[in-house]
Each structure stands twice: as C-alpha cells, then as structure tokens.
C-alpha cells in the first residue's frame, strides 16, 4: 500500500506479506522511493535489505486487509513452489 494504511494509522508505504518458509503473515515498511510488485519476493533477513526498511509486526489472518486476504492463497502457492 504505497500511501500507508490509514486503518492502522501508518502513513509510510507498507507491504503485507507471507513468509516463504513458515508462512508467517507480516507487515513491512519499505525504504524511501522503493516500489514492489504484487507477489514479488522480498528479502527480510539480517543482511542488507534492498527494499525493506523494517518489519513492523507479525499479523493474524484477521488483521489483513481484504485485498491481502484475497491474494493470500496465490501467495502461499507461489512461496511453496519456490522451496
């Protein structure tokens, strides 16, 4: 969400994502000027992150916006196919 998430009072760009290994739902912030594509794989490890500024929190399914819920099944299938 390039304009942030007004429902969570976040004004900086955020990404709702699912982890590839454990399918953890996460809310991330992006570095300034960075854009990402739907279903793009993002590195969130301890080394240098190209696009991700920080991990804000782990999420429950109920905390996802409707658009993220609608795309979750495909995101999990894509992540599982890359293992």
Short mmCIF file of N, CA, C and O in Angstrom, two decimals:
data_model
loop_
_atom_site.label_atom_id
_atom_site.label_comp_id
_atom_site.label_asym_id
_atom_site.label_seq_id
_atom_site.Cartn_x
_atom_site.Cartn_y
_atom_site.Cartn_z
N UNK A 1 0.85 -1.15 0.00
CA UNK A 1 0.00 0.00 0.00
C UNK A 1 0.91 1.23 0.00
O UNK A 1 1.48 1.57 1.03
N UNK A 2 1.06 1.85 -1.14
CA UNK A 2 2.03 2.94 -1.28
C UNK A 2 1.75 4.15 -0.40
O UNK A 2 2.67 4.87 -0.03
N UNK A 3 0.50 4.37 -0.03
CA UNK A 3 0.17 5.51 0.81
C UNK A 3 0.07 5.16 2.29
O UNK A 3 -0.40 5.96 3.08
N UNK A 4 0.50 3.96 2.64
CA UNK A 4 0.39 3.52 4.03
C UNK A 4 -0.92 2.79 4.26
O UNK A 4 -1.58 2.37 3.33
N UNK A 5 -1.30 2.69 5.51
CA UNK A 5 -2.55 2.02 5.87
C UNK A 5 -3.28 2.87 6.89
O UNK A 5 -2.95 2.86 8.08
N UNK A 6 -4.28 3.63 6.43
CA UNK A 6 -4.98 4.52 7.35
C UNK A 6 -5.73 3.79 8.46
O UNK A 6 -5.95 4.34 9.53
N UNK A 7 -6.10 2.53 8.24
CA UNK A 7 -6.80 1.77 9.28
C UNK A 7 -5.88 1.46 10.46
O UNK A 7 -6.35 1.17 11.55
N UNK A 8 -4.56 1.50 10.22
CA UNK A 8 -3.58 1.24 11.28
C UNK A 8 -2.80 2.52 11.63
O UNK A 8 -1.81 2.46 12.33
N UNK A 9 -3.23 3.65 11.07
CA UNK A 9 -2.59 4.94 11.30
C UNK A 9 -1.11 4.93 10.89
O UNK A 9 -0.26 5.48 11.57
N UNK A 10 -0.82 4.28 9.76
CA UNK A 10 0.54 4.21 9.22
C UNK A 10 0.56 5.04 7.94
O UNK A 10 -0.21 4.78 7.01
N UNK A 11 1.45 6.02 7.88
CA UNK A 11 1.49 6.93 6.74
C UNK A 11 2.58 6.60 5.72
O UNK A 11 2.60 7.14 4.64
N UNK A 12 3.49 5.70 6.07
CA UNK A 12 4.56 5.34 5.14
C UNK A 12 4.15 4.09 4.35
O UNK A 12 3.26 3.35 4.78
N UNK A 13 4.78 3.84 3.18
CA UNK A 13 4.42 2.68 2.37
C UNK A 13 4.60 1.37 3.15
O UNK A 13 5.60 1.18 3.82
N UNK A 14 3.60 0.50 3.06
CA UNK A 14 3.65 -0.79 3.74
C UNK A 14 3.35 -1.92 2.77
O UNK A 14 2.74 -1.72 1.72
N UNK A 15 3.80 -3.11 3.16
CA UNK A 15 3.55 -4.32 2.39
C UNK A 15 3.05 -5.39 3.36
O UNK A 15 3.65 -5.59 4.42
N UNK A 16 1.98 -6.04 2.98
CA UNK A 16 1.51 -7.20 3.72
C UNK A 16 2.08 -8.41 2.99
O UNK A 16 1.93 -8.55 1.78
N UNK A 17 2.75 -9.28 3.73
CA UNK A 17 3.45 -10.38 3.09
C UNK A 17 3.32 -11.66 3.89
O UNK A 17 2.92 -11.65 5.05
N UNK A 18 3.65 -12.77 3.23
CA UNK A 18 3.65 -14.08 3.88
C UNK A 18 5.04 -14.68 3.72
O UNK A 18 5.63 -14.61 2.64
N UNK A 19 5.58 -15.21 4.81
CA UNK A 19 6.91 -15.81 4.78
C UNK A 19 6.95 -17.09 3.95
O UNK A 19 6.00 -17.87 3.95
N UNK A 20 8.04 -17.29 3.27
CA UNK A 20 8.19 -18.45 2.39
C UNK A 20 8.37 -19.75 3.16
O UNK A 20 7.87 -20.79 2.75
N UNK A 21 9.09 -19.73 4.27
CA UNK A 21 9.40 -20.97 4.98
C UNK A 21 8.32 -21.38 5.98
O UNK A 21 7.96 -22.54 6.06
N UNK A 22 7.80 -20.43 6.75
CA UNK A 22 6.84 -20.76 7.80
C UNK A 22 5.47 -20.12 7.57
O UNK A 22 4.60 -20.22 8.42
N UNK A 23 5.30 -19.43 6.44
CA UNK A 23 4.03 -18.80 6.07
C UNK A 23 3.54 -17.81 7.14
O UNK A 23 2.35 -17.68 7.38
N UNK A 24 4.48 -17.13 7.77
CA UNK A 24 4.17 -16.12 8.77
C UNK A 24 3.64 -14.87 8.06
O UNK A 24 4.24 -14.41 7.09
N UNK A 25 2.54 -14.33 8.54
CA UNK A 25 1.99 -13.10 7.98
C UNK A 25 2.69 -11.92 8.64
O UNK A 25 2.78 -11.84 9.86
N UNK A 26 3.19 -10.99 7.80
CA UNK A 26 3.98 -9.87 8.30
C UNK A 26 3.53 -8.56 7.68
O UNK A 26 3.05 -8.52 6.55
N UNK A 27 3.74 -7.49 8.43
CA UNK A 27 3.55 -6.14 7.93
C UNK A 27 4.93 -5.49 7.86
O UNK A 27 5.64 -5.41 8.87
N UNK A 28 5.32 -5.05 6.66
CA UNK A 28 6.64 -4.47 6.42
C UNK A 28 6.52 -3.02 5.99
O UNK A 28 5.54 -2.64 5.37
N UNK A 29 7.57 -2.24 6.26
CA UNK A 29 7.69 -0.91 5.67
C UNK A 29 8.81 -0.95 4.64
O UNK A 29 9.75 -1.72 4.77
N UNK A 30 8.66 -0.11 3.63
CA UNK A 30 9.64 -0.06 2.55
C UNK A 30 10.60 1.11 2.72
O UNK A 30 10.26 2.11 3.36
N UNK A 31 11.75 0.98 2.12
CA UNK A 31 12.70 2.10 2.08
C UNK A 31 12.13 3.21 1.20
O UNK A 31 11.33 2.93 0.29
N UNK A 32 12.52 4.45 1.44
CA UNK A 32 12.00 5.57 0.64
C UNK A 32 12.28 5.38 -0.85
O UNK A 32 13.37 4.95 -1.25
N UNK A 33 11.29 5.67 -1.66
CA UNK A 33 11.43 5.62 -3.11
C UNK A 33 11.34 4.23 -3.72
O UNK A 33 11.46 4.09 -4.93
N UNK A 34 11.13 3.22 -2.90
CA UNK A 34 11.08 1.84 -3.39
C UNK A 34 9.64 1.47 -3.73
O UNK A 34 8.71 1.84 -3.02
N UNK A 35 9.48 0.75 -4.83
CA UNK A 35 8.18 0.18 -5.16
C UNK A 35 8.35 -1.32 -5.31
O UNK A 35 9.44 -1.81 -5.63
N UNK A 36 7.29 -2.05 -5.08
CA UNK A 36 7.31 -3.50 -5.23
C UNK A 36 6.09 -3.93 -6.04
O UNK A 36 5.09 -3.21 -6.10
N UNK A 37 6.20 -5.09 -6.65
CA UNK A 37 5.11 -5.66 -7.43
C UNK A 37 4.36 -6.69 -6.60
O UNK A 37 4.94 -7.30 -5.69
N UNK A 38 3.11 -6.90 -6.93
CA UNK A 38 2.31 -7.92 -6.29
C UNK A 38 2.99 -9.27 -6.44
O UNK A 38 3.46 -9.60 -7.54
N UNK A 39 3.12 -10.02 -5.37
CA UNK A 39 3.75 -11.34 -5.31
C UNK A 39 5.27 -11.32 -5.49
O UNK A 39 5.88 -12.36 -5.66
N UNK A 40 5.88 -10.15 -5.44
CA UNK A 40 7.34 -10.06 -5.52
C UNK A 40 7.96 -10.61 -4.24
O UNK A 40 7.49 -10.34 -3.14
N UNK A 41 9.01 -11.40 -4.39
CA UNK A 41 9.72 -11.93 -3.22
C UNK A 41 10.64 -10.85 -2.67
O UNK A 41 11.41 -10.24 -3.41
N UNK A 42 10.56 -10.62 -1.36
CA UNK A 42 11.37 -9.60 -0.70
C UNK A 42 12.25 -10.25 0.35
O UNK A 42 11.80 -11.11 1.11
N UNK A 43 13.49 -9.80 0.43
CA UNK A 43 14.42 -10.31 1.44
C UNK A 43 14.20 -9.56 2.75
O UNK A 43 14.20 -8.32 2.78
N UNK A 44 14.02 -10.31 3.85
CA UNK A 44 13.82 -9.67 5.16
C UNK A 44 14.80 -10.18 6.20
O UNK A 44 14.62 -9.98 7.39
N UNK A 45 15.85 -10.85 5.76
CA UNK A 45 16.83 -11.42 6.68
C UNK A 45 17.71 -10.37 7.35
O UNK A 45 17.47 -9.16 7.26
N UNK A 46 18.76 -10.83 8.02
CA UNK A 46 19.65 -9.96 8.79
C UNK A 46 20.66 -9.20 7.95
O UNK A 46 21.24 -8.23 8.42
N UNK A 47 20.91 -9.65 6.73
CA UNK A 47 21.88 -8.95 5.87
C UNK A 47 21.21 -7.72 5.25
O UNK A 47 20.07 -7.40 5.55
N UNK A 48 21.93 -7.06 4.36
CA UNK A 48 21.43 -5.84 3.72
C UNK A 48 20.13 -6.10 2.98
O UNK A 48 20.06 -6.96 2.11
N UNK A 49 19.11 -5.34 3.31
CA UNK A 49 17.81 -5.44 2.64
C UNK A 49 17.74 -4.37 1.56
O UNK A 49 17.93 -3.19 1.83
N UNK A 50 17.45 -4.78 0.33
CA UNK A 50 17.39 -3.84 -0.78
C UNK A 50 16.14 -2.96 -0.73
O UNK A 50 16.20 -1.78 -1.06
N UNK A 51 15.01 -3.53 -0.35
CA UNK A 51 13.75 -2.80 -0.44
C UNK A 51 13.04 -2.60 0.89
O UNK A 51 12.30 -1.65 1.06
N UNK A 52 13.24 -3.50 1.82
CA UNK A 52 12.51 -3.47 3.09
C UNK A 52 13.26 -2.64 4.13
O UNK A 52 14.44 -2.86 4.36
N UNK A 53 12.56 -1.69 4.75
CA UNK A 53 13.15 -0.89 5.81
C UNK A 53 13.03 -1.62 7.14
O UNK A 53 13.99 -1.76 7.87
N UNK A 54 11.82 -2.10 7.46
CA UNK A 54 11.65 -2.78 8.74
C UNK A 54 10.43 -3.70 8.73
O UNK A 54 9.54 -3.56 7.89
N UNK A 55 10.45 -4.63 9.67
CA UNK A 55 9.30 -5.48 9.91
C UNK A 55 8.54 -4.85 11.08
O UNK A 55 9.08 -4.75 12.18
N UNK A 56 7.33 -4.40 10.83
CA UNK A 56 6.56 -3.74 11.88
C UNK A 56 5.98 -4.75 12.86
O UNK A 56 6.01 -4.53 14.06
N UNK A 57 5.40 -5.84 12.34
CA UNK A 57 4.80 -6.80 13.25
C UNK A 57 4.36 -8.07 12.52
O UNK A 57 4.19 -8.06 11.31
N UNK A 58 4.17 -9.12 13.30
CA UNK A 58 3.50 -10.31 12.82
C UNK A 58 2.01 -10.03 12.86
O UNK A 58 1.53 -9.30 13.73
N UNK A 59 1.29 -10.67 11.96
CA UNK A 59 -0.14 -10.43 11.87
C UNK A 59 -0.93 -11.73 12.00
O UNK A 59 -0.43 -12.80 11.64
N UNK A 60 -2.14 -11.60 12.43
CA UNK A 60 -3.09 -12.72 12.34
C UNK A 60 -3.84 -12.55 11.03
O UNK A 60 -3.85 -11.46 10.43
N UNK A 61 -4.51 -13.59 10.60
CA UNK A 61 -5.29 -13.52 9.36
C UNK A 61 -6.31 -12.40 9.44
O UNK A 61 -6.52 -11.67 8.47
N UNK A 62 -6.95 -12.24 10.57
CA UNK A 62 -7.99 -11.22 10.73
C UNK A 62 -7.47 -9.80 10.61
O UNK A 62 -8.24 -8.88 10.34
N UNK A 63 -6.17 -9.59 10.79
CA UNK A 63 -5.58 -8.26 10.69
C UNK A 63 -5.26 -7.86 9.25
O UNK A 63 -4.94 -6.69 9.00
N UNK A 64 -5.31 -8.80 8.32
CA UNK A 64 -5.03 -8.48 6.93
C UNK A 64 -6.16 -7.68 6.31
O UNK A 64 -7.33 -7.94 6.58
N UNK A 65 -5.83 -6.72 5.43
CA UNK A 65 -6.89 -6.05 4.68
C UNK A 65 -7.52 -7.05 3.69
O UNK A 65 -6.91 -8.07 3.34
N UNK A 66 -8.71 -6.76 3.24
CA UNK A 66 -9.44 -7.69 2.36
C UNK A 66 -8.66 -8.04 1.10
O UNK A 66 -8.67 -9.19 0.66
N UNK A 67 -7.95 -7.09 0.51
CA UNK A 67 -7.19 -7.38 -0.71
C UNK A 67 -6.07 -8.38 -0.43
O UNK A 67 -5.79 -9.25 -1.24
N UNK A 68 -5.45 -8.29 0.73
CA UNK A 68 -4.40 -9.24 1.09
C UNK A 68 -4.99 -10.62 1.35
O UNK A 68 -4.41 -11.63 0.95
N UNK A 69 -6.14 -10.68 1.99
CA UNK A 69 -6.82 -11.96 2.21
C UNK A 69 -7.15 -12.63 0.87
O UNK A 69 -6.99 -13.83 0.71
N UNK A 70 -7.61 -11.82 -0.08
CA UNK A 70 -7.98 -12.35 -1.40
C UNK A 70 -6.79 -12.91 -2.16
O UNK A 70 -6.94 -13.83 -2.96
N UNK A 71 -5.60 -12.37 -1.92
CA UNK A 71 -4.39 -12.80 -2.63
C UNK A 71 -3.56 -13.81 -1.86
O UNK A 71 -2.55 -14.30 -2.38
N UNK A 72 -3.95 -14.14 -0.64
CA UNK A 72 -3.13 -14.98 0.22
C UNK A 72 -2.93 -16.39 -0.34
O UNK A 72 -1.81 -16.91 -0.31
N UNK A 73 -3.96 -17.01 -0.86
CA UNK A 73 -3.82 -18.38 -1.37
C UNK A 73 -2.78 -18.45 -2.48
O UNK A 73 -1.92 -19.32 -2.49
N UNK A 74 -2.84 -17.51 -3.42
CA UNK A 74 -1.86 -17.50 -4.52
C UNK A 74 -0.45 -17.23 -3.97
O UNK A 74 0.52 -17.84 -4.41
N UNK A 75 -0.33 -16.33 -3.01
CA UNK A 75 0.98 -16.02 -2.43
C UNK A 75 1.58 -17.26 -1.77
O UNK A 75 2.77 -17.53 -1.91
N UNK A 76 0.75 -18.03 -1.06
CA UNK A 76 1.25 -19.25 -0.41
C UNK A 76 1.64 -20.29 -1.45
O UNK A 76 2.68 -20.93 -1.33
N UNK A 77 0.83 -20.45 -2.48
CA UNK A 77 1.18 -21.39 -3.56
C UNK A 77 2.50 -21.00 -4.20
O UNK A 77 3.37 -21.85 -4.42
N UNK A 78 2.67 -19.71 -4.51
CA UNK A 78 3.92 -19.24 -5.12
C UNK A 78 5.11 -19.46 -4.19
O UNK A 78 6.16 -19.91 -4.62
N UNK A 79 4.95 -19.15 -2.91
CA UNK A 79 6.04 -19.33 -1.94
C UNK A 79 6.39 -20.81 -1.80
O UNK A 79 7.57 -21.17 -1.73
N UNK A 80 5.39 -21.66 -1.78
CA UNK A 80 5.62 -23.09 -1.63
C UNK A 80 6.32 -23.67 -2.84
O UNK A 80 7.15 -24.58 -2.72
N UNK A 81 6.04 -23.15 -4.02
CA UNK A 81 6.68 -23.66 -5.23
C UNK A 81 8.15 -23.25 -5.33
O UNK A 81 8.91 -23.84 -6.09
N UNK A 82 8.58 -22.26 -4.55
CA UNK A 82 9.98 -21.78 -4.59
C UNK A 82 10.84 -22.44 -3.55
O UNK A 82 12.02 -22.14 -3.43
N UNK A 83 10.28 -23.35 -2.74
CA UNK A 83 11.07 -24.04 -1.72
C UNK A 83 12.01 -25.04 -2.34
O UNK A 83 11.77 -25.63 -3.33
#
